[in-house]
CSV table of C-alpha atoms in Angstrom, one decimal:
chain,number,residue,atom,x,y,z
A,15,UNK,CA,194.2,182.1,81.2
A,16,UNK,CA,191.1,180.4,79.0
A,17,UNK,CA,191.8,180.9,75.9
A,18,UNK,CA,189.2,182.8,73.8
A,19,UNK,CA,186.7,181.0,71.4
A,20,UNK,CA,184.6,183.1,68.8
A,21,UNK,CA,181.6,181.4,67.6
A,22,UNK,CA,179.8,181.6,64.2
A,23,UNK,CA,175.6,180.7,64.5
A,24,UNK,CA,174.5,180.9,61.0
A,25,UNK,CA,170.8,179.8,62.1
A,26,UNK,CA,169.0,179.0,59.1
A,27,UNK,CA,170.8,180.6,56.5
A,28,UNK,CA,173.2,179.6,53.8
A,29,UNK,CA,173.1,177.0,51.3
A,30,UNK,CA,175.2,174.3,51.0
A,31,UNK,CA,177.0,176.4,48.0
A,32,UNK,CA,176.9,179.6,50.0
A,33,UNK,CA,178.3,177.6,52.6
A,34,UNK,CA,181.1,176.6,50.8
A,35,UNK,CA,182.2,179.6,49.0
A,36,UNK,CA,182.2,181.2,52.4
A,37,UNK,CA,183.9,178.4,54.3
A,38,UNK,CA,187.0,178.2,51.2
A,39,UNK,CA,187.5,182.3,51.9
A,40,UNK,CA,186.9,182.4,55.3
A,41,UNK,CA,189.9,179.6,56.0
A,42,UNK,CA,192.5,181.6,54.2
A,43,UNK,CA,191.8,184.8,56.3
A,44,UNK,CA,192.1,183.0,59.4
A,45,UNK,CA,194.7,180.8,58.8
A,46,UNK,CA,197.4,183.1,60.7
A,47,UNK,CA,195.4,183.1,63.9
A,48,UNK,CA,196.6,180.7,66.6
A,49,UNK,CA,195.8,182.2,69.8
A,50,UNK,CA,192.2,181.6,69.8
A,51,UNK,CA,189.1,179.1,68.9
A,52,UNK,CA,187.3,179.5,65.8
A,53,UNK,CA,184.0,177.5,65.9
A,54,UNK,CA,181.1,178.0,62.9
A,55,UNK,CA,178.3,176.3,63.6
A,56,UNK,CA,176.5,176.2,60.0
A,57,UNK,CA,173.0,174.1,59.5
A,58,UNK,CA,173.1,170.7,59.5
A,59,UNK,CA,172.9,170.5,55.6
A,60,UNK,CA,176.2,172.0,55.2
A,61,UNK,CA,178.3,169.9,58.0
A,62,UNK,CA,179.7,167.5,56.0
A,63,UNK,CA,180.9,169.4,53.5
A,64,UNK,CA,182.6,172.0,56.4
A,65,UNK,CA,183.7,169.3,58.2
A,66,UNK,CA,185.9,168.8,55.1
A,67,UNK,CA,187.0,171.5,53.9
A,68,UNK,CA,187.8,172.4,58.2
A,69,UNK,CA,189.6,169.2,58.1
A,70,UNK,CA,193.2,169.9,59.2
A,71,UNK,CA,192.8,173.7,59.6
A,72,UNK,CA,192.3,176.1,62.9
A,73,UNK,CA,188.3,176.6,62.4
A,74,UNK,CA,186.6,173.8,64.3
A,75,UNK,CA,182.9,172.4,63.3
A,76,UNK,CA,180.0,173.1,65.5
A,77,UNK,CA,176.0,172.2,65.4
A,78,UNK,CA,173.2,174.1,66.4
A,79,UNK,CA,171.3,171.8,68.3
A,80,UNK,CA,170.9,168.0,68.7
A,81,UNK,CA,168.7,165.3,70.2
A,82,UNK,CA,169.6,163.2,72.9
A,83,UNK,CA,169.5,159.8,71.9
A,84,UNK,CA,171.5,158.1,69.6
A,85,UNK,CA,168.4,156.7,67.1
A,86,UNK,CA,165.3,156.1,66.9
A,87,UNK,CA,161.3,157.5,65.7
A,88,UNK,CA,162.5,160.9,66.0
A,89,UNK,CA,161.1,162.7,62.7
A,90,UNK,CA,163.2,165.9,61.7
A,91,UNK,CA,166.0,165.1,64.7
A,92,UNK,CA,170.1,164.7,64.3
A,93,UNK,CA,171.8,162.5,67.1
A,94,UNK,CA,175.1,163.2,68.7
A,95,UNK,CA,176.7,159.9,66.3
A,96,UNK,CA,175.1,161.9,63.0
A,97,UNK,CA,177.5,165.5,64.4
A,98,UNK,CA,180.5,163.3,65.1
A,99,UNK,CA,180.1,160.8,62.1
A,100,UNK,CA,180.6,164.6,59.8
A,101,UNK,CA,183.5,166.0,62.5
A,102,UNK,CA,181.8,168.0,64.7
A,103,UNK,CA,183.2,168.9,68.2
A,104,UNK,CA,180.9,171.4,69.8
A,105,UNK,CA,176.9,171.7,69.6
A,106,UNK,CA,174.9,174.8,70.7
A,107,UNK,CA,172.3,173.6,73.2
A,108,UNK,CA,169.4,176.2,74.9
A,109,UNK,CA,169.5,179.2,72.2
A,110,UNK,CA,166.7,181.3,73.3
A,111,UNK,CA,165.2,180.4,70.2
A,112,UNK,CA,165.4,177.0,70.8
A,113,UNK,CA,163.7,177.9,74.3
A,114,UNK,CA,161.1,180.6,73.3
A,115,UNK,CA,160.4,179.4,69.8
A,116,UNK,CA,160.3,175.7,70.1
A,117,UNK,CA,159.3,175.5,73.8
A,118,UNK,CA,162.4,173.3,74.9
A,119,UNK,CA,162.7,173.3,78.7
A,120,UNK,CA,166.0,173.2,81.0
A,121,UNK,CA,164.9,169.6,82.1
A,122,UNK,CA,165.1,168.6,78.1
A,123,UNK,CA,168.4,170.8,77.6
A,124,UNK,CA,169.7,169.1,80.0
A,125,UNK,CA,169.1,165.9,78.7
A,126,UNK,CA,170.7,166.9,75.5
A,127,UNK,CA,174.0,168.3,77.5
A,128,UNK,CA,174.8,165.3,79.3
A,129,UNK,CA,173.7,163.4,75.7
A,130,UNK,CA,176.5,165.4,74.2
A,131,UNK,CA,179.1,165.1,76.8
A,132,UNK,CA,179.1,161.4,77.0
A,133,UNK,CA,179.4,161.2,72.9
A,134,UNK,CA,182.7,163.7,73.2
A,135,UNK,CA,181.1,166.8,72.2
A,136,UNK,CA,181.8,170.3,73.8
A,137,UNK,CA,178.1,172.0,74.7
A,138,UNK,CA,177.9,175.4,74.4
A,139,UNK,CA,174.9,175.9,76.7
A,140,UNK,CA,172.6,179.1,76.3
A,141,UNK,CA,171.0,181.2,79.0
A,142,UNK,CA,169.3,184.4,79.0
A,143,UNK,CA,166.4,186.4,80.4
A,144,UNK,CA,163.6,188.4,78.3
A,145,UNK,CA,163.4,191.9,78.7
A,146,UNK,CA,160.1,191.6,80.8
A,147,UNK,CA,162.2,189.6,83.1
A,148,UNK,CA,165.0,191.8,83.2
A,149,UNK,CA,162.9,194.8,84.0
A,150,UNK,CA,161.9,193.0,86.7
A,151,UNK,CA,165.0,192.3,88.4
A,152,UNK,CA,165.0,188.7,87.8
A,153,UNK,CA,168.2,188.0,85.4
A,154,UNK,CA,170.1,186.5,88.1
A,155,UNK,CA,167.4,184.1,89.1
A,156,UNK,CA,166.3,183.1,85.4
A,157,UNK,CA,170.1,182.4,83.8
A,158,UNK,CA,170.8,180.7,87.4
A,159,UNK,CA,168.1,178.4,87.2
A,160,UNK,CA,168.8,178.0,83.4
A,161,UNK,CA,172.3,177.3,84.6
A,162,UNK,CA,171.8,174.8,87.2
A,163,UNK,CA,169.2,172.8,85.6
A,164,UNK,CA,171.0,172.6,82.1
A,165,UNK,CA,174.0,171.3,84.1
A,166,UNK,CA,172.4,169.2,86.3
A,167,UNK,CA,174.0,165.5,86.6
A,168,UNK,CA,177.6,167.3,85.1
A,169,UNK,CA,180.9,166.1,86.5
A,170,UNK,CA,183.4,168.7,87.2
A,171,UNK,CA,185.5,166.7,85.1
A,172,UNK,CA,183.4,167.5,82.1
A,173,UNK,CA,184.1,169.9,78.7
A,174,UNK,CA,181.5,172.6,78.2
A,175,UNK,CA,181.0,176.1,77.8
A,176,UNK,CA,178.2,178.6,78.5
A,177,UNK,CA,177.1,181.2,76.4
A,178,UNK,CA,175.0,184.3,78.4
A,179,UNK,CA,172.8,185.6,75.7
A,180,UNK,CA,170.3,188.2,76.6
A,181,UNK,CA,167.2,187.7,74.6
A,182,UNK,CA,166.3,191.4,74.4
A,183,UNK,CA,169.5,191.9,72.5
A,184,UNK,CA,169.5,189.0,70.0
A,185,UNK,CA,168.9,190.6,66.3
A,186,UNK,CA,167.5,193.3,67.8
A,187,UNK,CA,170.7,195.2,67.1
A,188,UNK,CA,170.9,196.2,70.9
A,189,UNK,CA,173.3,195.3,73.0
A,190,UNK,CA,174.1,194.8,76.5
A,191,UNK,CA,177.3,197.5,77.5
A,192,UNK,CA,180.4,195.4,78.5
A,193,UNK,CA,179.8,196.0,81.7
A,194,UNK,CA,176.6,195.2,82.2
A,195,UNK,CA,177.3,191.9,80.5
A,196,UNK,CA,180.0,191.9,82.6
A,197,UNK,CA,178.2,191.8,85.7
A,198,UNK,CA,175.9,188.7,84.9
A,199,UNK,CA,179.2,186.6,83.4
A,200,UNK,CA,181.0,187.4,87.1
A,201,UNK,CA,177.4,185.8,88.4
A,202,UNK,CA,177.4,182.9,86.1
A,203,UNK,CA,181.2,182.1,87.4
A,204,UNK,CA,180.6,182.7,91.0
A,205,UNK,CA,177.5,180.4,90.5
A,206,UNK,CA,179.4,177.5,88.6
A,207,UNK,CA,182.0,178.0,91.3
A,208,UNK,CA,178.9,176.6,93.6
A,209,UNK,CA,178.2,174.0,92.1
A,210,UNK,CA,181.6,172.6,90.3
A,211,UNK,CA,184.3,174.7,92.5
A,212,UNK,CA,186.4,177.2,92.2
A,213,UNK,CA,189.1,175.9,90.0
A,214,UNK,CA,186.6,174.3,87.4
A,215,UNK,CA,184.4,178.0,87.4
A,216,UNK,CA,187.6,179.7,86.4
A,217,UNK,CA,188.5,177.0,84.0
A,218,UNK,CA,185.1,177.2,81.8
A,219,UNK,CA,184.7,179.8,79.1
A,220,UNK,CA,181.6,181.8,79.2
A,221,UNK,CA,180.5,183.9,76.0
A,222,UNK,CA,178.7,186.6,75.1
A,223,UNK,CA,176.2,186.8,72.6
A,224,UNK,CA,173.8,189.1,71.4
A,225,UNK,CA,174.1,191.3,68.6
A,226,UNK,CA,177.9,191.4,68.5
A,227,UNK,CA,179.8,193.1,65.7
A,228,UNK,CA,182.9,194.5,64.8
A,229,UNK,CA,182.7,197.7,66.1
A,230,UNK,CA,181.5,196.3,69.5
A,231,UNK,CA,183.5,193.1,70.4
A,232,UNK,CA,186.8,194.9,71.7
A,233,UNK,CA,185.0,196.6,74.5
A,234,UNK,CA,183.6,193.2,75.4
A,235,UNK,CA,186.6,191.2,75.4
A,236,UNK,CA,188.1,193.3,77.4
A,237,UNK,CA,185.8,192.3,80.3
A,238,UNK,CA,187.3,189.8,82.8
A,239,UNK,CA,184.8,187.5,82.7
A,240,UNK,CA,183.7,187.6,78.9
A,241,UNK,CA,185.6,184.7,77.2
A,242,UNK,CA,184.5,185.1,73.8
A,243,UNK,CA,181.4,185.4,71.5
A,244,UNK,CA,178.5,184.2,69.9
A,245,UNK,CA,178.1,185.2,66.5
A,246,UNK,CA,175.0,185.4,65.1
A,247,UNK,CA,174.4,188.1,62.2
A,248,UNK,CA,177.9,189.5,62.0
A,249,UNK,CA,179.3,185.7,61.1
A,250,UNK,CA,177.3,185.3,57.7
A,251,UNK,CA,179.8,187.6,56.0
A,252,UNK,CA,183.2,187.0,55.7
A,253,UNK,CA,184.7,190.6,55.7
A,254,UNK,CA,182.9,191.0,59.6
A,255,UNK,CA,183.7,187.8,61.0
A,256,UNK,CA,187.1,187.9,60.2
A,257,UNK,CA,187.1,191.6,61.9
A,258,UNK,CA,185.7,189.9,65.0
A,259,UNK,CA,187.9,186.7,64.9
A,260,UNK,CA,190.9,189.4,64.8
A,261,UNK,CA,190.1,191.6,67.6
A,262,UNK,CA,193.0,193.0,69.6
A,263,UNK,CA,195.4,191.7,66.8
């Protein structure tokens, strides 16, 4: 069994106060929950702070994005020894905005996944199509690519997990039906079954994100292949993360 991890991406929201009036609440009203990961991903001004006050509890510490070398004349950029200097353990890599916005490829995704596997971070790597290129027929082709090129160089032996996020239904307040979701996280395993093996594709979690919310994430965790969730609105507020954390409890 792969045991579930919910994810919170806060983007760019919260300050370092909000942050930690949020953080102090949210750790008490998941403090009973020991059957699945927790991960919140906050920005990078509130990491250290989380990374304390996460220190010794069940919600783990997560960035949302990196660069792939260590140091150097990189203006505005956080390197892998910066997230695990402040106790982080996973870092988002490929959001869609990340891909769409800022015009970062799969050849320089990947350089960041390998970056963050060989410092002993997990990455959570991001695919998804546009609606332009789900409409024509190309999802399969655009996440595998996305897959296979943002993975490129992995060993099997390696820690990461995917996240399918389909653009069209990222804050849009659409989202795709469990089974439809379904049906592109049973490609994503049959295609990291091609590339790692079998055992390895069933061992790696694969979320879903896209405008999930409490009133929605039951019917997607039910799904065979759905692992868990990316969080994106619905984790700014306590009351509906917690909801999400705690579905089928």
């Amino acid at each position: 069994m792969r045991r579930p991890l919910i994810a919170g991406n806060w983007k760019m929201n919260k300050t370092v106060s909000e942050s930690v009036e949020f953080a102090r609440n949210f750790v008490d009203a998941v403090s009973d929950v020991a059957d699945r990961d927790i991960l919140i991903c906050p920005p990078f001004t509130s990491l250290q702070v989380l990374g304390q006050i996460f220190d010794g509890t069940n919600v783990k510490l997560g960035a949302q994005n990196m660069h792939f070398e260590e140091k150097g004349a990189f203006t505005g950029e956080i390197s892998p020894l910066m997230l695990k200097d402040v106790g982080c353990t996973f870092v988002i890599l490929g959001h869609s905005e990340r891909r769409h916005i800022f015009g970062e490829n799969n050849d320089f995704i990947n350089k960041k996944v390998l970056s963050a596997v060989s410092h002993g971070l997990i990455p959570i790597l991001c695919v998804g199509e546009l609606l332009e290129e789900r409409e024509a027929g190309r999802t399969f082709e655009v996440v595998g690519t996305q897959l296979e090129e943002g993975l490129k160089g992995l060993s099997k032996e390696a820690d990461f997990v995917v996240a399918y996020e389909p653009v069209w239904a990222i804050g849009t307040g659409k989202t795709a039906t469990p089974e439809l979701a379904e049906e592109v996280h049973r490609f994503l395993r049959e295609k990291l079954a091609e590339l790692f093996g079998k055992e390895k594709a069933e061992s790696v979690r694969i979320l879903y994100g896209g405008s999930v919310k409490p009133e929605n994430v039951e019917g997607l965790m039910a799904m065979e292949n759905i692992d868990g969730a990316l969080v994106g609105g619905a984790s700014l507020k306590v009351e509906s993360f917690v909801k999400i954390v705690n579905f089928g409890r």
